[in-house]
Amino acid sequence: MTRNTKPDFYALSWRLPIIIWQALFFLGPIVFMIAMSFFLVKNYRMTEAFEFVNWGRMMTRGYFWDSYWHTIWIASLSTLCGMLIAFPVAYTLAFRASENTRRMAIFLLIIPFFTSYLVRTFSWFVILSESGVLNAMLGWVGLGPYTMLNTTFGTLVGYMTLTLPLVVILQTLAMANIDRSLVEAAHNLGCKPLQTIWRVILPLAKTGMIVAAVFCFILSFGDFVAPFYLGGSQDPTLPILIIDTTKSGQQWPRAAVVAIMMMLTLFAVAFAGIALAYRKRAMS
Amino acid sequence: MSGDLVVFDDVRKSFGEFVAVKQMNLTIGQGEFVAIMGPSGCGKTTTLRMLAGLEAPSTGEIRLDGRVMNDVKPHERDTPMVWQSLALFPFLSARENVEFGLRMRGVDKATRTSRAMDWLDRMGIAEFADRNVATLSGGQRQRVALARALVMEPQILLLDEPLSALDAHLVIRMQAVLTQLQRELGITFVYVTHSQSEAFAMADRVVIMSQGEIAQIGTPKEIYRAPANRFVAEFVGRNNILSGTVTAAEAGQARIATPSGTFTVHGTLTQGQRASFAVSADLVHVHSERPEAENTLGCRLLSEEFVGSVVTLFLESEDGHEFKVQMQERQLSQFDLKGGEALWLDWQAAHAHILDDG
């Protein structure tokens, strides 16, 4: 069969809007940001240049690497917590709930996205502060008060607010499609119910589970609101470092360096996730 | 056969309003090959799933080897099953699939590998042991599923329409594999199917189910030649069923007046009662002239169905009742049939089988 090599303008006209959108709002800004990382700042004004000064400075500074590893650590912790908290919920929705309950639950899990994340984060002040609801309740049983705001715990609460609904949805979808006869076959062959989760359900839901974990990591890694407002920007994460850098002496080029490092990290995590999710068994 | 292995004692299963199995009483012997057959929704799969513990009976008792099984969890039973979908684990190789059950039982790695390999070898698929099951053919996957269940060395094997996804020629070959295995191992097979040819080809006894009830239990021959009731007669094979009123009854013989004519049957009936009888399509003969015989009937040929060496003729009597006649293709060639012509049918009274439900 010979392929028609003439461009199909009709098909192109449908694809064009998304191509233009991607070029304008994704590719363009990235190219500009990469270029900007080589610019110089003189007298608080950015000037076009091609110098490695910013890269050299950021890559050799301890505070950058401290922040980098701290962000990776806390985003990983967030991923672990998110996956563990979401799993029992998603498992129940996928295997125990009826079709209607599951649909309703997924709808309810989408609702939080209708409200501003910032507003949801601020509502935690009421609950977590020294004189807040949670400490008051703990006080009745003779505990506390505990400092929960401006701690790593606070940051994690914020990350969960951001990621948990999505992680539950992704995990539920990953498990809802599992062929029930495979789970029954495992029981039939002597696999205990809890063992079945590890032996059969997780291997079958692997791809969806990894996608959920990667999303949880990416969202936490790039989030500014939770570490800034609930974590009190102690041990600044990379998003906080970017804000600080742009504020102090208009160092946009150095902020660009941080941003590019973040993007590279996220690409690496996403590709590692995809490679793991779709890793084929050796076939002989 | 040495004693009863499975006993269903007044077992009933309902899902909410829907009653899947009503008051079932069934005994399956040690080493018996039993096929449970019926149309979809008749309760045959539910019966099998209750045996595996995947459904719990609503009332009644299921005993396996004398032990009441009602509250025994599926994973605590030794009732491996072969699924219609095969339910092989796609993330494991053929060998790992076969090893799965042994692994759950805590059998050490060396032992389970050698036992799994023995079974893969026995099923003739040892060379595919390390292949992902997704890359195997339908027949090979079928053998992996069988090996996975049989490696557990159970007393009983449950099979839920395992051959329904295979090509026709593979079905025949797998039937031979299954029958041979069952004879060699001497264990009980309970085989659920909607296919008459599978059930009749393999089973020692066939259980016919209809709407949650057992319609008949018997050997394939009993069920084929002596259907107990209208449902079985209609479900099994090509039966001609006629109903009418008994006009005369004497020792061991009766005359039944049906809309198509009055016919003689063998059996004890009383005058005036309603009665039905079935004549298997292969016991009805076709003639171009009216024959001298016990039971004759004039018909018009509607159509014929030609499958290899066997031909089925579809005919219609004057009152519009459809008749089926099966014969060898070479017998048919003596008639020069074009369709629409008048033909005569005859059958022996001894071949008319009286149905229980009138």
XYZ file of C-alpha atoms in Angstrom:
642
model
C 0.000 0.000 0.000
C 1.403 3.367 -0.915
C 0.768 6.118 1.538
C -0.503 9.465 0.447
C 2.369 11.771 1.278
C 0.443 14.977 0.648
C -0.395 16.745 3.902
C -3.996 16.169 4.890
C -5.090 19.728 5.632
C -8.466 18.711 7.006
C -6.921 16.442 9.637
C -4.255 19.052 10.345
C -6.865 21.736 10.961
C -8.233 19.634 13.831
C -4.821 19.032 15.313
C -3.596 22.573 14.858
C -5.195 24.173 17.961
C -3.530 21.718 20.331
C -0.194 22.080 18.533
C -0.391 25.868 18.784
C -1.470 25.641 22.428
C 1.447 23.370 23.286
C 3.900 25.600 21.414
C 2.672 28.798 23.029
C 2.180 27.665 26.607
C 4.556 24.756 27.044
C 7.405 24.667 24.572
C 7.857 28.466 24.356
C 8.124 29.101 28.099
C 10.516 26.161 28.542
C 12.812 27.393 25.783
C 12.687 30.849 27.301
C 13.398 29.510 30.773
C 16.389 27.525 29.550
C 17.709 30.617 27.769
C 17.064 32.717 30.860
C 19.219 30.428 33.006
C 22.197 31.752 31.065
C 21.243 35.437 31.430
C 22.984 37.827 33.787
C 21.580 40.191 36.402
C 23.292 43.570 36.584
C 22.126 46.283 38.965
C 18.949 44.321 39.668
C 18.165 44.180 35.949
C 18.222 41.064 33.841
C 20.330 41.291 30.709
C 20.598 38.832 27.864
C 23.807 36.853 27.866
C 25.188 33.366 27.506
C 27.143 32.766 30.657
C 27.380 29.707 32.910
C 27.632 31.856 36.012
C 24.180 30.958 37.373
C 24.644 27.237 36.830
C 28.109 27.353 38.378
C 26.868 29.265 41.385
C 23.755 27.140 42.116
C 25.402 23.779 41.510
C 28.196 24.527 43.963
C 26.055 25.920 46.761
C 25.294 23.689 49.739
C 21.921 25.331 50.351
C 20.719 24.296 46.894
C 21.624 20.643 47.401
C 20.265 20.632 50.967
C 16.985 21.912 49.631
C 17.088 19.518 46.672
C 17.506 16.373 48.767
C 15.061 17.644 51.371
C 12.418 18.140 48.673
C 13.034 14.664 47.259
C 12.810 13.202 50.756
C 9.612 14.965 51.761
C 7.937 14.295 48.377
C 8.866 10.612 48.739
C 7.462 10.579 52.278
C 4.301 12.196 50.940
C 4.073 9.530 48.205
C 4.481 6.750 50.754
C 1.865 8.237 53.105
C -0.528 9.010 50.250
C -0.290 5.509 48.773
C -0.726 3.838 52.173
C -3.636 6.010 53.313
C -5.394 5.724 49.941
C -5.029 1.950 49.589
C -7.623 0.711 52.120
C -10.120 3.244 50.766
C -9.461 2.330 47.138
C -9.488 -1.404 47.938
C -12.870 -1.088 49.623
C -14.277 0.945 46.745
C -12.910 -1.435 44.122
C -13.806 -4.788 45.706
C -16.417 -4.271 48.412
C -18.559 -1.380 47.170
C -21.347 -1.730 44.625
C -21.032 -0.152 41.194
C -23.294 2.735 42.262
C -21.422 3.415 45.506
C -18.141 3.423 43.611
C -19.425 5.882 41.040
C -20.788 8.140 43.790
C -17.509 7.963 45.737
C -15.444 8.907 42.689
C -17.781 11.842 42.063
C -17.348 12.965 45.690
C -13.567 12.623 45.345
C -13.635 14.992 42.371
C -15.532 17.669 44.364
C -12.411 18.933 46.258
C -10.929 19.997 42.913
C -13.811 22.476 42.564
C -12.552 24.474 45.566
C -9.304 26.394 45.651
C -6.435 24.417 47.062
C -5.249 27.540 48.904
C -8.612 27.863 50.658
C -8.535 24.203 51.655
C -5.009 24.664 52.988
C -5.985 27.656 55.108
C -8.865 25.721 56.623
C -6.225 23.471 58.209
C -5.122 26.435 60.396
C -8.399 26.146 62.282
C -7.788 22.476 62.908
C -4.028 22.289 63.440
C -3.093 25.474 65.326
C -2.103 25.408 69.033
C -5.614 26.510 70.007
C -7.236 24.630 67.149
C -9.877 21.942 67.002
C -7.489 18.983 67.062
C -5.498 20.202 70.074
C -8.746 21.005 71.905
C -9.915 17.430 71.361
C -6.570 16.004 72.421
C -6.763 18.268 75.499
C -9.949 16.522 76.647
C -8.048 13.259 76.918
C -5.131 15.006 78.627
C -2.740 15.224 75.685
C -0.936 18.110 74.065
C -1.064 20.782 72.974
C 1.182 19.773 70.123
C 2.819 22.076 67.594
C 1.527 20.888 64.276
C 1.709 24.001 62.117
C 5.103 24.976 60.718
C 6.374 21.409 60.968
C 7.052 18.620 58.500
C 3.774 17.095 59.731
C 2.008 20.275 58.604
C 3.635 20.058 55.191
C 2.523 16.449 54.834
C -1.054 17.338 55.805
C -0.971 19.926 53.039
C 0.433 17.456 50.514
C -2.296 14.957 51.415
C -4.935 17.664 50.930
C -3.574 18.179 47.438
C -2.904 14.612 46.349
C -5.114 12.190 48.283
C -8.345 12.524 46.260
C -6.461 11.917 43.011
C -4.449 9.016 44.440
C -7.621 7.327 45.726
C -9.288 7.743 42.314
C -6.278 6.361 40.428
C -5.862 3.412 42.790
C -9.584 2.616 42.642
C -9.551 2.615 38.846
C -6.411 0.460 38.841
C -8.085 -2.184 41.006
C -11.679 -1.960 39.756
C -10.666 -3.405 36.382
C -9.101 -6.526 37.863
C -10.742 -9.728 36.653
C -12.564 -11.114 39.719
C -11.969 -14.687 38.637
C -8.213 -14.136 39.178
C -8.845 -13.158 42.795
C -11.155 -16.146 43.211
C -8.580 -18.413 41.570
C -6.022 -17.259 44.151
C -8.416 -18.083 47.009
C -9.226 -21.378 45.308
C -5.524 -22.261 45.321
C -5.168 -21.609 49.032
C -4.198 -17.927 49.073
C -5.468 -16.165 52.215
C -7.426 -12.917 51.663
C -4.648 -10.585 52.915
C -1.997 -12.567 51.067
C -4.053 -12.128 47.889
C -3.462 -8.373 48.011
C 0.286 -8.864 47.805
C 0.356 -11.934 45.557
C -2.332 -11.120 43.023
C -4.010 -7.725 43.351
C -0.881 -5.549 43.494
C 0.879 -7.331 40.598
C -2.303 -6.945 38.506
C -2.813 -3.288 39.475
C 0.902 -2.480 39.147
C 0.670 -0.040 36.246
C -2.153 1.988 37.787
C -0.475 1.942 41.194
C 2.779 3.311 39.789
C 0.893 6.007 37.892
C -0.808 6.994 41.183
C 2.541 7.104 43.014
C 4.219 9.136 40.256
C 1.368 11.666 40.309
C 1.580 11.905 44.087
C 5.334 12.526 43.901
C 5.128 15.077 41.078
C 2.362 17.087 42.762
C 4.129 17.081 46.144
C 7.547 17.824 44.670
C 6.334 20.913 42.874
C 3.913 22.209 45.498
C 4.584 25.624 47.020
C 1.491 26.104 49.184
C 1.828 23.225 51.668
C 5.490 23.689 52.673
C 5.122 27.469 52.724
C 1.905 27.890 54.739
C 1.673 24.667 56.757
C 5.375 23.792 56.905
C 6.422 27.316 57.778
C 9.094 27.236 55.028
C 11.601 25.782 57.469
C 14.026 23.651 55.479
C 12.842 25.331 52.276
C 11.741 23.024 49.495
C 12.733 23.847 45.914
C 9.499 25.755 45.096
C 10.155 27.973 48.144
C 13.775 28.386 47.051
C 12.552 29.611 43.645
C 10.311 32.234 45.243
C 13.099 33.356 47.605
C 15.603 33.587 44.743
C 13.341 35.732 42.563
C 12.550 38.005 45.492
C 16.147 38.494 46.578
C 17.790 40.716 44.025
C 15.653 39.776 41.044
C 17.689 36.604 40.504
C 15.334 35.168 37.866
C 18.182 33.371 36.046
C 19.186 31.484 39.216
C 15.519 30.601 39.845
C 15.430 29.285 36.276
C 18.340 26.988 37.109
C 16.387 25.600 40.095
C 13.276 25.202 37.970
C 15.175 23.308 35.242
C 16.708 21.015 37.854
C 13.191 20.340 39.162
C 11.890 19.549 35.712
C 14.781 17.211 34.988
C 14.104 15.403 38.263
C 10.397 15.040 37.489
C 11.143 13.744 33.990
C 13.533 11.202 35.474
C 10.929 10.083 38.045
C 8.174 9.884 35.426
C 10.308 7.865 32.996
C 11.535 5.566 35.754
C 7.898 5.044 36.754
C 6.828 4.255 33.189
C 9.776 1.901 32.725
C 8.864 0.100 35.944
C 5.152 -0.017 35.124
C 5.581 -1.446 31.648
C 8.596 -3.603 32.339
C 8.001 -6.796 30.430
C 8.818 -10.162 31.820
C 11.666 -11.920 30.105
C 10.206 -14.045 27.340
C 12.126 -16.900 25.898
C -16.532 -46.134 42.860
C -16.077 -46.346 46.598
C -18.618 -44.319 48.485
C -19.989 -40.795 48.285
C -17.577 -37.902 48.059
C -19.958 -34.975 47.658
C -23.424 -34.672 49.141
C -25.792 -31.758 48.516
C -28.438 -32.022 51.218
C -31.478 -29.800 50.562
C -29.205 -27.010 49.358
C -30.823 -23.751 48.394
C -29.088 -20.579 47.214
C -30.719 -17.224 46.674
C -29.269 -13.858 45.727
C -31.773 -11.401 47.193
C -35.068 -12.119 45.444
C -33.511 -14.400 42.851
C -33.350 -18.082 43.696
C -30.416 -19.606 41.837
C -30.656 -23.122 43.260
C -33.827 -24.608 44.809
C -33.750 -27.556 47.208
C -30.943 -29.477 45.576
C -30.220 -33.048 46.599
C -27.307 -34.592 44.785
C -24.749 -37.229 45.605
C -21.497 -37.558 43.702
C -19.394 -40.673 44.132
C -15.674 -41.059 44.630
C -13.933 -41.193 41.257
C -17.024 -40.267 39.294
C -17.089 -37.941 36.258
C -20.254 -35.893 36.650
C -21.370 -33.256 34.180
C -23.858 -30.615 35.259
C -25.617 -29.323 32.179
C -28.319 -26.798 31.495
C -29.074 -23.499 29.768
C -27.524 -20.286 31.112
C -29.046 -19.168 34.388
C -30.129 -22.693 35.372
C -27.927 -22.634 38.496
C -25.198 -24.996 37.308
C -22.303 -22.570 37.853
C -23.714 -21.510 41.246
C -23.765 -25.197 42.233
C -20.109 -25.557 41.300
C -19.135 -22.313 43.036
C -20.822 -23.520 46.233
C -18.669 -26.610 46.056
C -15.547 -24.415 45.821
C -16.789 -22.203 48.670
C -17.031 -19.139 46.436
C -20.744 -18.952 47.291
C -22.287 -20.046 50.571
C -25.557 -22.033 50.518
C -28.502 -20.027 51.886
C -29.916 -23.145 53.534
C -29.056 -26.831 53.524
C -25.748 -28.578 53.851
C -22.893 -29.488 51.533
C -20.653 -32.333 52.682
C -17.333 -33.255 51.157
C -15.922 -36.597 52.205
C -18.264 -36.553 55.202
C -17.225 -33.097 56.373
C -19.762 -30.249 56.452
C -18.310 -27.558 54.199
C -20.782 -24.677 54.654
C -18.459 -22.499 56.751
C -15.132 -23.583 55.282
C -13.426 -20.681 53.498
C -12.407 -21.151 49.855
C -8.688 -20.991 50.677
C -9.087 -23.686 53.334
C -10.611 -26.145 50.867
C -8.955 -28.597 48.589
C -11.280 -28.082 45.644
C -9.220 -26.612 42.797
C -11.205 -25.260 39.903
C -10.592 -24.644 36.226
C -12.277 -21.434 35.176
C -14.086 -20.657 31.939
C -11.671 -17.744 31.504
C -8.907 -20.073 32.788
C -7.975 -17.276 35.263
C -4.242 -17.785 34.760
C -2.111 -15.149 36.468
C -0.785 -12.988 33.622
C 2.191 -11.746 35.666
C 3.545 -15.256 36.201
C 5.152 -17.740 33.822
C 3.489 -21.068 33.041
C 5.607 -22.827 35.675
C 4.997 -20.142 38.306
C 1.263 -20.447 37.666
C 1.419 -24.176 38.331
C 3.564 -23.590 41.427
C 1.171 -20.996 42.868
C -1.000 -23.345 44.919
C 1.983 -25.291 46.265
C 3.660 -22.035 47.225
C 0.562 -20.986 49.181
C 0.792 -24.305 51.028
C 4.382 -23.594 51.998
C 5.956 -26.315 49.856
C 9.701 -25.589 49.494
C 11.028 -24.205 46.239
C 12.854 -27.293 44.966
C 9.891 -29.605 45.581
C 7.326 -27.299 44.038
C 9.446 -26.680 40.968
C 9.925 -30.390 40.366
C 6.235 -31.131 40.924
C 5.212 -28.303 38.621
C 7.634 -29.493 35.950
C 6.304 -33.055 36.277
C 2.806 -31.814 35.543
C 3.841 -29.510 32.707
C 5.693 -32.474 31.255
C 2.680 -34.741 31.672
C 0.529 -32.173 29.873
C 3.124 -31.982 27.105
C 4.006 -28.321 27.619
C 7.268 -28.542 29.578
C 9.088 -26.606 26.853
C 6.887 -23.558 27.555
C 7.495 -23.604 31.337
C 9.246 -20.242 31.451
C 7.047 -18.518 28.905
C 4.604 -15.829 29.941
C 1.128 -17.387 29.796
C -0.081 -14.554 27.563
C 2.195 -15.818 24.783
C 0.750 -19.364 24.832
C -1.988 -20.661 22.536
C -5.501 -21.454 23.775
C -4.814 -25.173 24.034
C -1.511 -24.636 25.855
C -3.130 -22.219 28.311
C -5.839 -24.811 28.916
C -3.178 -27.349 29.846
C -1.468 -24.886 32.199
C -4.817 -24.300 33.932
C -5.348 -28.055 34.320
C -1.805 -28.595 35.599
C -2.228 -25.728 38.084
C -5.292 -27.409 39.571
C -4.079 -31.033 39.435
C -0.635 -30.367 40.912
C -2.500 -29.894 44.198
C -3.360 -33.613 44.079
C -6.989 -33.023 45.040
C -9.737 -35.575 45.564
C -12.017 -33.559 43.348
C -11.531 -31.249 40.372
C -14.096 -28.600 39.487
C -14.384 -27.453 35.888
C -16.521 -24.485 34.845
C -17.077 -24.620 31.075
C -13.334 -24.918 30.525
C -13.520 -25.745 26.825
C -16.030 -23.122 25.722
C -13.359 -20.738 24.420
C -11.522 -23.320 22.314
C -11.812 -24.134 18.607
C -13.960 -27.155 17.756
C -11.038 -29.464 16.890
C -9.214 -28.533 20.117
C -12.339 -29.258 22.142
C -12.350 -32.859 20.888
C -8.671 -33.269 21.735
C -9.062 -31.749 25.212
C -12.063 -34.002 25.875
C -9.803 -36.989 25.275
C -7.131 -35.472 27.553
C -9.676 -34.896 30.328
C -11.280 -38.336 30.161
C -7.889 -40.027 30.160
C -6.662 -37.923 33.097
C -9.782 -38.665 35.094
C -9.378 -42.421 34.536
C -5.668 -42.402 35.372
C -6.019 -40.276 38.502
C -9.225 -41.891 39.688
C -10.411 -38.620 41.233
C -13.844 -37.029 40.977
C -14.465 -34.528 38.182
C -17.424 -32.168 38.354
C -17.827 -30.565 34.958
C -20.234 -27.710 34.305
C -21.216 -27.096 30.701
C -24.030 -26.007 28.454
C -22.720 -28.268 25.707
C -24.456 -31.606 25.324
C -21.659 -33.076 23.228
C -19.047 -32.305 25.922
C -21.209 -33.684 28.731
C -22.214 -36.836 26.869
C -18.735 -37.519 25.540
C -17.028 -37.459 28.926
C -19.356 -37.925 31.872
C -20.340 -41.105 33.693
C -23.457 -39.318 34.883
C -25.136 -36.182 33.657
C -27.186 -33.837 35.832
C -29.597 -31.723 33.818
C -30.656 -28.518 35.556
C -33.461 -26.137 34.763
C -34.356 -22.959 36.666
C -32.447 -23.959 39.779
C -33.779 -27.496 39.904
C -32.477 -30.870 38.826
C -34.564 -31.977 35.855
C -32.945 -35.400 35.490
C -29.910 -37.359 36.621
C -28.706 -40.311 34.622
C -26.092 -41.771 32.345
C -25.766 -40.008 28.983
C -27.609 -42.887 27.334
C -30.486 -42.801 29.832
C -30.908 -39.102 29.340
C -30.701 -39.338 25.587
C -33.026 -42.316 25.153
C -35.302 -41.826 28.142
C -35.749 -38.111 28.882
C -37.736 -37.806 32.097
C -39.745 -34.774 31.172
C -40.551 -32.247 28.495
C -37.679 -29.927 29.496
C -35.038 -32.619 29.136
C -36.590 -33.923 25.925
C -36.497 -30.443 24.419
C -33.058 -29.523 25.785
C -31.310 -32.725 24.855
C -30.821 -33.701 21.263
C -33.408 -33.692 18.561
C -36.618 -35.026 20.059
C -40.107 -34.942 18.563
C -42.578 -34.293 21.364
C -46.296 -35.008 21.048
C -49.021 -34.453 23.640
C -52.569 -35.683 23.799
C -55.208 -37.691 25.666
C -55.067 -41.429 26.310
C -57.985 -42.994 24.419
C -57.251 -46.646 25.132
C -55.034 -48.370 27.671
C -54.379 -52.052 28.152
C -51.509 -54.130 29.538
C -48.335 -52.202 28.834
C -49.751 -50.361 25.822
C -51.770 -47.217 25.228
C -53.172 -45.125 22.385
C -52.675 -41.372 22.639
C -54.770 -38.996 20.538
C -52.750 -35.929 19.582
C -53.644 -33.111 17.171
C -51.345 -34.778 14.622
C -52.989 -38.199 14.910
C -53.446 -41.138 17.253
C -50.336 -43.140 18.154
C -49.408 -46.278 20.078
C -46.914 -46.129 22.936
C -45.573 -48.697 25.376
C -46.145 -47.982 29.046
C -48.760 -47.992 31.766
C -51.230 -45.157 31.399
C -54.887 -44.729 32.357
C -57.639 -43.898 29.911
C -58.556 -40.225 29.782
C -55.304 -38.851 31.225
C -53.118 -36.296 29.492
C -49.843 -37.732 28.273
C -46.774 -36.681 26.275
C -44.155 -38.725 24.598
C -40.873 -38.087 22.842
C -39.410 -39.852 19.836
C -35.775 -39.217 19.080
C -35.215 -37.810 15.598
C -32.861 -40.642 14.657
C -35.520 -43.271 15.413
C -38.049 -41.835 12.977
C -37.961 -43.187 9.425
C -38.981 -41.479 6.198
C -40.870 -43.108 3.323
C -42.202 -41.783 0.068
C -45.256 -44.128 0.256
C -47.370 -44.819 3.321
C -45.738 -47.784 5.085
C -47.440 -50.638 6.961
C -46.365 -49.776 10.515
C -47.547 -49.147 14.086
C -47.315 -45.377 13.927
C -47.448 -43.482 10.673
C -47.863 -39.827 9.900
C -48.064 -37.813 6.688
C -45.835 -34.719 6.516
C -44.563 -32.074 4.184
C -40.832 -31.396 3.933
C -39.859 -27.872 5.048
C -36.055 -27.844 4.952
C -32.987 -29.902 5.578
C -29.839 -29.308 7.584
C -26.739 -30.955 6.249
C -23.816 -31.413 8.649
C -21.301 -33.880 7.246
C -22.594 -37.432 7.120
C -25.752 -36.716 9.140
C -28.750 -34.897 7.708
C -31.682 -33.495 9.674
C -34.967 -33.066 7.854
C -37.527 -30.583 9.163
C -41.093 -31.549 8.305
C -44.561 -30.284 9.117
C -47.653 -32.340 9.797
C -51.106 -31.255 8.602
C -51.871 -29.578 11.939
C -48.666 -27.535 11.741
C -46.541 -29.520 14.230
C -42.831 -29.595 13.393
C -41.066 -32.948 13.128
C -37.357 -33.648 12.935
C -35.816 -36.708 11.342
C -32.133 -37.547 11.409
C -30.534 -39.948 8.968
C -27.309 -40.725 7.223
C -26.641 -38.654 4.157
C -26.255 -41.789 2.015
C -29.725 -43.004 3.111
C -31.213 -39.692 2.046
C -29.824 -39.908 -1.483
C -32.441 -42.608 -2.361
C -35.097 -39.884 -2.154
C -34.964 -37.149 -4.694
C -35.972 -34.283 -2.427
C -36.614 -30.751 -3.572
C -38.615 -29.514 -0.590
C -42.367 -29.179 -0.188
C -43.187 -32.762 -1.153
C -45.383 -35.083 0.890
C -43.546 -37.793 2.836
C -44.531 -40.454 5.360
C -42.965 -40.922 8.765
C -43.040 -44.013 10.934
C -41.602 -45.079 14.271
C -41.900 -48.094 16.536
C -44.129 -47.807 19.592
C -41.209 -49.043 21.698
C -39.200 -45.991 20.673
C -41.838 -43.540 21.874
C -40.780 -42.542 25.368
C -43.482 -41.340 27.767
C -42.613 -38.113 29.643
C -43.331 -37.774 33.367
C -44.916 -34.342 33.296
C -47.796 -35.184 30.928
